[in-house]
Short mmCIF file of N, CA and C in Angstrom, two decimals:
data_model
loop_
_atom_site.label_atom_id
_atom_site.label_comp_id
_atom_site.label_asym_id
_atom_site.label_seq_id
_atom_site.Cartn_x
_atom_site.Cartn_y
_atom_site.Cartn_z
N MET A 1 98.88 122.83 96.55
CA MET A 1 99.73 122.28 96.54
C MET A 1 101.37 123.26 96.21
N MET A 2 102.22 122.98 97.12
CA MET A 2 103.15 123.49 96.90
C MET A 2 103.67 124.37 96.08
N ALA A 3 104.86 124.57 95.47
CA ALA A 3 105.05 124.32 93.69
C ALA A 3 106.95 123.73 94.15
N ARG A 4 108.03 123.42 93.51
CA ARG A 4 108.40 122.32 94.16
C ARG A 4 109.59 122.52 93.57
N GLN A 5 111.07 122.59 94.45
CA GLN A 5 112.11 123.30 93.94
C GLN A 5 112.94 121.86 93.45
N ALA A 6 113.96 122.47 92.86
CA ALA A 6 115.33 121.77 92.48
C ALA A 6 115.35 120.66 93.26
N PHE A 7 116.46 119.43 93.38
CA PHE A 7 116.99 119.19 94.43
C PHE A 7 118.10 118.07 94.03
N ASP A 8 119.22 118.08 94.96
CA ASP A 8 120.41 117.41 94.60
C ASP A 8 120.44 116.10 95.04
N LEU A 9 119.49 115.90 94.10
CA LEU A 9 119.72 114.06 93.61
C LEU A 9 121.17 113.10 94.14
N ALA A 10 121.96 113.50 93.51
CA ALA A 10 123.11 112.98 92.78
C ALA A 10 124.27 113.23 93.93
N GLY A 11 123.88 114.13 94.76
CA GLY A 11 124.46 114.63 95.88
C GLY A 11 123.95 114.20 97.44
N LEU A 12 122.54 113.36 97.36
CA LEU A 12 122.49 112.76 97.91
C LEU A 12 122.69 111.56 98.66
N VAL A 13 122.38 110.73 96.80
CA VAL A 13 123.26 109.02 97.09
C VAL A 13 124.56 109.00 96.93
N ASN A 14 125.54 109.84 97.23
CA ASN A 14 126.68 109.62 97.28
C ASN A 14 126.73 109.92 98.85
N ARG A 15 125.78 110.64 99.81
CA ARG A 15 125.89 110.58 101.08
C ARG A 15 125.67 109.33 101.57
N SER A 16 124.53 109.19 100.87
CA SER A 16 124.10 108.29 101.85
C SER A 16 124.61 106.77 101.54
N ARG A 17 126.12 106.51 100.11
CA ARG A 17 126.44 105.42 100.26
C ARG A 17 127.38 106.26 100.45
N THR A 18 128.47 106.82 100.84
CA THR A 18 129.34 106.40 101.39
C THR A 18 129.86 107.08 102.79
N GLY A 19 128.80 108.22 103.22
CA GLY A 19 128.98 108.38 104.72
C GLY A 19 127.90 107.34 105.35
N PRO A 20 128.45 108.02 106.87
CA PRO A 20 127.58 107.25 108.21
C PRO A 20 126.09 107.40 108.24
N CYS A 21 125.45 106.58 108.99
CA CYS A 21 123.88 106.26 108.79
C CYS A 21 123.18 106.98 109.27
N PHE A 22 122.45 107.49 108.07
CA PHE A 22 121.94 108.85 108.96
C PHE A 22 121.45 109.20 110.39
N ILE A 23 120.61 107.56 110.54
CA ILE A 23 119.87 107.48 111.91
C ILE A 23 120.13 107.53 112.41
N CYS A 24 120.88 107.11 112.44
CA CYS A 24 122.19 106.70 113.53
C CYS A 24 123.07 107.44 114.31
N ARG A 25 123.52 108.57 112.98
CA ARG A 25 124.13 109.77 113.66
C ARG A 25 123.20 110.87 113.72
N MET A 26 121.95 110.56 113.42
CA MET A 26 120.50 111.64 113.83
C MET A 26 120.43 111.38 115.68
N LEU A 27 120.06 109.98 115.57
CA LEU A 27 119.99 109.54 117.34
C LEU A 27 121.34 109.92 117.89
N ALA A 28 123.05 110.01 117.74
CA ALA A 28 123.87 110.32 117.89
C ALA A 28 123.93 111.37 118.89
N GLY A 29 122.51 112.06 118.30
CA GLY A 29 122.74 113.85 118.14
C GLY A 29 123.85 114.27 117.32
N ASP A 30 124.60 114.10 116.66
CA ASP A 30 125.39 114.98 115.24
C ASP A 30 123.94 115.78 115.28
N PRO A 31 124.80 117.35 115.26
CA PRO A 31 124.06 118.14 114.36
C PRO A 31 123.84 118.34 113.07
N ALA A 32 124.34 117.54 112.53
CA ALA A 32 124.62 117.73 111.77
C ALA A 32 123.59 117.00 110.30
N TYR A 33 122.93 116.35 111.83
CA TYR A 33 122.65 114.73 110.86
C TYR A 33 120.36 115.15 111.57
N ARG A 34 120.67 116.57 112.57
CA ARG A 34 119.94 116.76 112.97
C ARG A 34 117.79 116.87 112.30
N HIS A 35 116.85 116.44 112.22
CA HIS A 35 116.15 115.75 112.40
C HIS A 35 114.52 116.66 113.14
N HIS A 36 113.98 116.53 112.81
CA HIS A 36 112.06 117.71 114.12
C HIS A 36 111.25 115.92 113.96
N ILE A 37 111.65 115.49 115.56
CA ILE A 37 111.00 114.55 116.00
C ILE A 37 109.72 114.57 115.42
N ILE A 38 109.19 113.98 115.71
CA ILE A 38 107.31 113.56 115.52
C ILE A 38 107.29 112.38 116.71
N ALA A 39 108.49 111.85 117.62
CA ALA A 39 107.56 111.34 118.22
C ALA A 39 108.55 109.65 118.70
N GLN A 40 108.76 109.38 120.22
CA GLN A 40 109.97 108.55 119.87
C GLN A 40 109.41 107.78 121.36
N ASP A 41 111.14 106.34 121.36
CA ASP A 41 110.35 106.15 122.80
C ASP A 41 112.64 105.00 122.46
N ASP A 42 111.95 103.82 123.54
CA ASP A 42 113.52 103.19 124.00
C ASP A 42 113.39 101.84 122.60
N PHE A 43 113.09 102.04 121.25
CA PHE A 43 112.03 100.97 120.56
C PHE A 43 112.82 101.98 118.50
N PHE A 44 111.72 102.95 118.54
CA PHE A 44 111.33 103.24 117.67
C PHE A 44 111.63 105.04 117.70
N VAL A 45 111.37 105.54 116.87
CA VAL A 45 111.13 107.27 115.49
C VAL A 45 110.80 107.24 115.18
N ALA A 46 110.03 107.86 115.23
CA ALA A 46 109.62 108.79 113.90
C ALA A 46 110.30 110.56 114.04
N PHE A 47 110.24 110.68 112.41
CA PHE A 47 110.81 112.28 112.50
C PHE A 47 110.67 112.20 110.97
N LEU A 48 110.09 114.36 111.13
CA LEU A 48 110.05 114.38 109.33
C LEU A 48 111.44 114.46 108.31
N SER A 49 110.78 114.07 107.15
CA SER A 49 112.21 113.71 106.16
C SER A 49 112.65 115.13 105.95
N LYS A 50 113.80 116.25 106.21
CA LYS A 50 114.73 116.99 105.51
C LYS A 50 114.48 117.53 103.78
N TYR A 51 113.25 115.85 103.71
CA TYR A 51 113.82 116.33 102.12
C TYR A 51 112.40 116.42 101.25
N PRO A 52 111.75 117.02 101.66
CA PRO A 52 109.92 115.58 101.67
C PRO A 52 109.36 116.45 100.56
N THR A 53 108.13 115.67 99.78
CA THR A 53 108.08 115.95 98.37
C THR A 53 106.47 116.53 98.67
N MET A 54 105.90 116.44 99.90
CA MET A 54 104.78 116.64 100.64
C MET A 54 104.89 117.06 101.92
N ALA A 55 103.92 117.89 102.22
CA ALA A 55 103.98 118.02 103.42
C ALA A 55 103.95 117.46 104.42
N GLY A 56 104.29 117.05 105.78
CA GLY A 56 104.22 115.95 106.73
C GLY A 56 104.87 114.49 106.37
N TYR A 57 105.46 114.52 105.35
CA TYR A 57 106.87 113.80 105.24
C TYR A 57 107.38 112.59 105.68
N ALA A 58 107.03 112.04 106.77
CA ALA A 58 107.86 111.33 107.02
C ALA A 58 108.29 110.21 107.91
N ILE A 59 109.37 109.96 108.92
CA ILE A 59 110.20 108.88 108.49
C ILE A 59 109.83 108.08 109.70
N VAL A 60 109.22 106.61 110.06
CA VAL A 60 109.21 105.73 110.78
C VAL A 60 110.63 104.47 110.39
N CYS A 61 111.28 104.34 112.16
CA CYS A 61 112.99 103.57 112.08
C CYS A 61 112.53 102.84 113.41
N PRO A 62 113.22 101.82 113.36
CA PRO A 62 113.71 101.24 115.20
C PRO A 62 114.69 101.75 115.12
N LYS A 63 115.72 101.89 116.45
CA LYS A 63 116.51 102.29 116.72
C LYS A 63 117.58 101.95 116.92
N ALA A 64 117.51 100.06 116.80
CA ALA A 64 119.21 100.16 117.01
C ALA A 64 119.25 99.51 115.04
N HIS A 65 120.02 99.42 114.84
CA HIS A 65 120.04 99.14 113.41
C HIS A 65 120.29 98.53 112.61
N ILE A 66 119.07 98.09 112.34
CA ILE A 66 119.04 96.67 111.08
C ILE A 66 118.94 96.64 110.56
N GLU A 67 119.26 96.43 109.40
CA GLU A 67 119.76 95.87 108.24
C GLU A 67 118.46 95.36 107.26
N ASP A 68 118.19 94.22 107.82
CA ASP A 68 117.17 93.77 107.60
C ASP A 68 115.75 93.40 107.58
N LEU A 69 114.95 93.23 107.31
CA LEU A 69 113.75 93.52 107.71
C LEU A 69 113.18 91.94 108.09
N ALA A 70 113.76 90.89 106.68
CA ALA A 70 112.70 89.07 107.81
C ALA A 70 114.32 88.92 108.26
N ASP A 71 115.89 89.04 108.30
CA ASP A 71 116.42 88.32 108.90
C ASP A 71 116.64 89.67 110.39
N GLY A 72 116.46 90.48 110.15
CA GLY A 72 116.48 91.65 111.50
C GLY A 72 116.55 91.84 112.83
N LEU A 73 114.33 91.77 112.29
CA LEU A 73 113.41 91.57 113.47
C LEU A 73 112.53 91.10 113.57
N SER A 74 112.40 90.39 115.16
CA SER A 74 112.28 88.76 115.12
C SER A 74 109.94 90.07 114.94
N PRO A 75 109.29 88.52 114.87
CA PRO A 75 107.76 89.34 114.76
C PRO A 75 107.56 90.43 114.89
N ASP A 76 107.25 90.11 116.13
CA ASP A 76 106.88 91.60 116.85
C ASP A 76 107.56 92.57 117.42
N ASP A 77 108.62 92.83 117.00
CA ASP A 77 109.36 94.04 117.14
C ASP A 77 108.41 94.59 115.02
N TYR A 78 108.13 93.21 114.50
CA TYR A 78 107.48 93.78 113.18
C TYR A 78 105.91 94.60 113.72
N LEU A 79 105.63 93.96 114.46
CA LEU A 79 103.60 94.57 114.14
C LEU A 79 104.38 95.71 114.62
N ARG A 80 105.34 96.10 115.83
CA ARG A 80 105.76 96.77 117.16
C ARG A 80 105.77 98.24 115.99
N LEU A 81 106.04 98.56 114.93
CA LEU A 81 106.93 99.20 113.78
C LEU A 81 105.67 99.47 113.28
N GLN A 82 105.38 97.87 112.12
CA GLN A 82 103.81 98.99 111.54
C GLN A 82 102.83 99.74 112.96
N ALA A 83 102.91 99.62 113.85
CA ALA A 83 101.70 100.30 114.88
C ALA A 83 102.03 101.68 114.48
N VAL A 84 103.53 101.67 114.60
CA VAL A 84 103.63 102.94 114.66
C VAL A 84 103.27 103.68 113.47
N VAL A 85 103.75 102.84 112.74
CA VAL A 85 103.36 103.46 111.37
C VAL A 85 101.62 103.74 110.98
N HIS A 86 100.81 102.78 111.91
CA HIS A 86 100.00 102.84 111.35
C HIS A 86 98.87 104.00 112.03
N ARG A 87 99.67 104.40 113.67
CA ARG A 87 99.86 105.26 114.48
C ARG A 87 98.94 106.89 113.74
N LEU A 88 100.67 106.53 113.28
CA LEU A 88 101.11 107.87 112.39
C LEU A 88 100.96 108.32 111.78
N SER A 89 99.88 107.02 110.58
CA SER A 89 98.90 107.79 109.48
C SER A 89 97.92 108.03 110.05
N ARG A 90 97.29 107.56 110.79
CA ARG A 90 96.40 107.96 111.50
C ARG A 90 96.59 109.74 111.85
N ALA A 91 97.51 110.00 112.36
CA ALA A 91 98.02 110.87 112.92
C ALA A 91 97.85 112.46 111.58
N LEU A 92 98.08 111.74 110.95
CA LEU A 92 98.72 112.48 109.58
C LEU A 92 98.02 112.75 108.53
N LYS A 93 96.77 111.41 108.79
CA LYS A 93 95.43 112.18 108.32
C LYS A 93 94.98 112.93 108.62
N GLN A 94 95.59 112.92 109.56
CA GLN A 94 94.14 113.88 110.85
C GLN A 94 95.24 115.19 111.10
N VAL A 95 96.33 115.84 110.65
CA VAL A 95 96.24 116.96 110.58
C VAL A 95 96.91 117.79 109.62
N PHE A 96 96.47 117.04 108.27
CA PHE A 96 96.80 117.30 106.83
C PHE A 96 95.50 117.02 105.66
N ASP A 97 94.68 115.85 106.37
CA ASP A 97 93.04 115.63 105.95
C ASP A 97 93.80 115.77 104.49
N ALA A 98 94.42 114.10 104.83
CA ALA A 98 94.46 114.06 103.65
C ALA A 98 93.87 112.86 103.03
N GLU A 99 93.90 112.99 101.11
CA GLU A 99 93.58 112.05 101.01
C GLU A 99 93.74 110.49 100.88
N ARG A 100 94.76 109.79 100.80
CA ARG A 100 95.94 108.63 101.16
C ARG A 100 96.63 108.76 101.89
N ILE A 101 96.87 108.12 102.31
CA ILE A 101 98.62 107.15 103.21
C ILE A 101 99.41 106.67 102.58
N TYR A 102 100.32 107.46 102.14
CA TYR A 102 101.70 106.33 100.94
C TYR A 102 102.34 106.13 102.63
N VAL A 103 102.63 104.63 102.15
CA VAL A 103 104.09 104.24 102.86
C VAL A 103 104.72 103.39 102.30
N LEU A 104 105.73 103.63 102.33
CA LEU A 104 106.84 102.98 101.22
C LEU A 104 108.26 102.09 102.51
N SER A 105 109.10 101.51 102.20
CA SER A 105 109.94 101.16 102.79
C SER A 105 111.36 100.82 101.35
N LEU A 106 112.29 102.68 101.42
CA LEU A 106 113.41 101.75 100.80
C LEU A 106 114.65 101.77 101.19
N GLY A 107 115.27 101.80 101.51
CA GLY A 107 117.16 101.81 101.62
C GLY A 107 117.23 99.98 101.05
N SER A 108 118.85 99.86 100.83
CA SER A 108 119.81 98.68 100.40
C SER A 108 120.79 98.73 101.20
N GLN A 109 121.91 98.08 100.97
CA GLN A 109 122.69 97.71 100.92
C GLN A 109 123.49 98.75 101.04
N SER A 110 123.67 99.00 100.16
CA SER A 110 124.47 100.32 99.39
C SER A 110 123.88 101.75 99.89
N GLY A 111 122.98 101.47 100.50
CA GLY A 111 123.05 102.79 100.83
C GLY A 111 121.67 103.25 101.98
N ASN A 112 121.95 103.96 102.80
CA ASN A 112 120.40 104.20 103.44
C ASN A 112 120.49 102.02 104.09
N SER A 113 121.19 102.20 104.63
CA SER A 113 120.83 100.55 104.66
C SER A 113 119.77 100.14 106.03
N HIS A 114 119.86 101.44 107.63
CA HIS A 114 118.83 101.16 107.72
C HIS A 114 117.43 100.62 107.81
N ILE A 115 117.08 100.68 107.66
CA ILE A 115 115.10 100.22 107.81
C ILE A 115 115.25 101.14 108.38
N HIS A 116 113.84 101.70 106.83
CA HIS A 116 113.07 102.63 107.08
C HIS A 116 111.74 102.79 106.62
N TRP A 117 110.73 103.49 106.98
CA TRP A 117 109.60 103.70 106.30
C TRP A 117 109.25 104.70 106.37
N HIS A 118 108.95 105.37 104.97
CA HIS A 118 108.16 106.70 104.18
C HIS A 118 106.76 106.79 104.85
N VAL A 119 106.67 106.98 105.06
CA VAL A 119 105.31 107.18 106.00
C VAL A 119 103.87 108.22 104.98
N THR A 120 103.33 108.99 103.90
CA THR A 120 103.37 110.83 103.12
C THR A 120 101.91 110.23 103.28
N PRO A 121 101.22 111.60 103.87
CA PRO A 121 100.14 111.86 102.93
C PRO A 121 100.01 112.89 102.32
N LEU A 122 99.28 112.59 101.45
CA LEU A 122 99.19 112.60 100.32
C LEU A 122 98.02 113.97 99.99
N PRO A 123 98.13 115.35 99.91
CA PRO A 123 96.32 116.10 99.49
C PRO A 123 95.49 115.65 99.30
N LYS A 124 94.99 115.93 99.04
CA LYS A 124 93.78 115.85 98.35
C LYS A 124 93.89 117.05 97.20
N GLY A 125 93.14 116.51 96.27
CA GLY A 125 92.96 117.24 94.69
C GLY A 125 93.99 117.09 93.60
N VAL A 126 95.79 117.11 94.15
CA VAL A 126 96.37 116.15 93.32
C VAL A 126 96.03 115.33 92.09
N PRO A 127 95.99 115.89 90.87
CA PRO A 127 96.03 114.80 89.58
C PRO A 127 96.73 113.32 89.85
N TYR A 128 95.48 113.06 89.69
CA TYR A 128 96.46 111.55 89.18
C TYR A 128 98.13 111.16 88.66
N GLU A 129 98.23 112.25 87.52
CA GLU A 129 99.81 112.02 87.19
C GLU A 129 101.16 112.64 88.40
N GLN A 130 100.40 112.95 89.24
CA GLN A 130 101.18 113.30 90.39
C GLN A 130 101.17 112.78 91.47
N GLN A 131 99.96 111.78 91.22
CA GLN A 131 99.88 110.84 92.96
C GLN A 131 101.35 109.48 92.40
N GLN A 132 100.63 108.90 93.38
CA GLN A 132 101.86 107.40 93.26
C GLN A 132 103.46 107.78 93.71
N TYR A 133 103.78 107.09 92.47
CA TYR A 133 106.18 107.43 92.75
C TYR A 133 106.28 108.82 92.50
N HIS A 134 105.28 110.04 91.11
CA HIS A 134 105.60 110.66 91.42
C HIS A 134 105.95 111.59 92.60
N ALA A 135 103.81 111.81 93.30
CA ALA A 135 104.57 112.61 94.10
C ALA A 135 105.10 112.31 95.61
N LEU A 136 106.28 110.73 95.44
CA LEU A 136 106.88 110.53 96.44
C LEU A 136 108.54 111.20 95.89
N MET A 137 109.13 110.77 94.47
CA MET A 137 109.80 110.59 94.17
C MET A 137 110.62 112.46 94.29
N ALA A 138 112.16 112.19 94.85
CA ALA A 138 112.97 114.21 94.92
C ALA A 138 113.07 114.27 93.14
N GLU A 139 113.67 113.46 92.09
CA GLU A 139 113.58 114.11 90.96
C GLU A 139 112.74 114.67 90.38
N ASN A 140 111.62 114.84 90.84
CA ASN A 140 110.84 115.97 90.89
C ASN A 140 110.59 116.80 91.77
N GLY A 141 112.09 117.21 92.64
CA GLY A 141 111.68 118.07 92.87
C GLY A 141 111.20 118.32 94.67
N VAL A 142 110.60 118.91 95.67
CA VAL A 142 111.31 119.14 97.17
C VAL A 142 110.52 119.93 97.90
N LEU A 143 109.96 120.07 98.86
CA LEU A 143 109.26 121.26 99.58
C LEU A 143 110.26 121.58 100.33
N LYS A 144 110.13 123.41 100.43
CA LYS A 144 111.80 124.34 101.20
C LYS A 144 110.27 124.46 102.11
N PHE A 145 110.56 124.51 103.22
CA PHE A 145 109.95 124.66 105.00
C PHE A 145 111.35 125.35 105.57
N SER A 146 110.97 126.59 105.86
CA SER A 146 112.05 126.85 106.96
C SER A 146 111.98 125.62 108.31
N ASP A 147 113.23 126.39 109.27
CA ASP A 147 112.80 125.07 110.23
C ASP A 147 112.16 125.68 110.96
N ALA A 148 111.25 126.48 111.36
CA ALA A 148 109.74 126.91 112.50
C ALA A 148 109.30 126.63 111.68
N GLU A 149 108.77 126.83 110.52
CA GLU A 149 108.13 125.22 109.78
C GLU A 149 108.08 124.23 110.16
N MET A 150 109.40 123.10 110.07
CA MET A 150 109.28 121.60 110.31
C MET A 150 109.01 122.26 111.75
N ALA A 151 109.87 122.73 112.46
CA ALA A 151 109.12 122.66 114.14
C ALA A 151 107.66 122.75 114.60
N ALA A 152 107.69 123.35 114.11
CA ALA A 152 105.50 123.50 114.02
C ALA A 152 105.05 122.09 113.40
N MET A 153 104.91 121.86 111.85
CA MET A 153 104.29 120.92 111.81
C MET A 153 104.73 118.94 112.57
N ALA A 154 106.55 119.44 113.04
CA ALA A 154 105.75 118.31 114.15
C ALA A 154 106.24 118.20 114.84
N ALA A 155 105.06 119.18 115.42
CA ALA A 155 104.52 118.89 116.97
C ALA A 155 103.16 119.10 116.46
N ARG A 156 102.11 119.12 116.17
CA ARG A 156 101.25 119.23 115.27
C ARG A 156 101.11 117.52 114.98
N ILE A 157 102.13 116.85 114.02
CA ILE A 157 101.73 115.84 113.42
C ILE A 157 102.17 115.17 115.37
N SER A 158 103.01 115.68 116.23
CA SER A 158 103.14 114.94 117.46
C SER A 158 101.49 115.12 117.87
N THR A 159 101.51 115.85 118.74
CA THR A 159 99.98 115.96 118.84
C THR A 159 99.03 115.18 118.68
N ALA A 160 98.57 115.16 117.76
CA ALA A 160 98.04 114.19 116.98
C ALA A 160 98.32 112.81 117.08
N PHE A 161 99.65 112.60 117.43
CA PHE A 161 100.59 111.04 117.30
C PHE A 161 99.98 111.06 119.40
N GLU A 162 99.86 111.49 119.69
CA GLU A 162 99.94 111.58 121.55
C GLU A 162 97.95 111.15 121.59
N GLY A 163 97.82 111.86 120.45
CA GLY A 163 96.11 111.17 121.33
C GLY A 163 95.20 110.38 121.03
N LEU A 164 96.37 109.61 119.87
CA LEU A 164 95.73 108.26 119.59
C LEU A 164 96.15 106.81 120.71
N GLU A 165 95.37 106.29 121.16
CA GLU A 165 95.83 105.16 121.91
C GLU A 165 95.90 104.24 121.47
N TYR A 166 96.76 103.75 121.48
CA TYR A 166 97.19 101.97 120.36
C TYR A 166 98.00 101.04 121.43
N PRO A 167 97.58 100.33 122.39
CA PRO A 167 97.84 99.33 123.12
C PRO A 167 98.88 98.20 122.27
N LEU A 168 99.09 98.35 120.87
CA LEU A 168 99.82 97.74 120.79
C LEU A 168 101.80 97.97 120.84
N LEU A 169 101.77 99.27 121.35
CA LEU A 169 103.03 99.41 121.19
C LEU A 169 103.70 99.69 122.47
N ALA A 170 102.95 98.93 123.77
CA ALA A 170 103.58 98.96 124.65
C ALA A 170 104.24 97.90 124.96
N SER A 171 105.39 98.20 125.29
CA SER A 171 106.75 97.42 125.87
C SER A 171 106.48 96.53 125.70
N PRO A 172 106.83 94.56 125.18
CA PRO A 172 106.91 93.07 126.09
C PRO A 172 107.39 93.03 127.84
#
């Protein structure tokens, strides 16, 4: 596993609480919020995290700025998003030969309010003490990849994602 590098968590928290929605800015094409897209359609987008704690760390969200899962999504739309999460999980497992895929929904009305799911492959052989929340926490450092490495990673994941058949993703 790659060595992690220190991360400015306080800066991220400040940007999340005082700045614009990073997902909406990314979708609007703002270059300051550019991410490497894995897959998208008119309903969802899946992209690599700018601050990965593991290779392949991805985020899935609806394109619409929805802040509450229970009140903001219909059951059908929730299931469509979960089909994307599942499909991405299978693609990540293929690309990274992961031991397990972690899925976590984070965000708050106080920051990062656009609902989203973190979908992250856990490499085989990571000691137990460095798994679970420890593996996901930026406080424990992040991995640094070049832009070219991120683009290549997104392309490999996208190819695996597109190769998986998922009739549940068809628009109603």
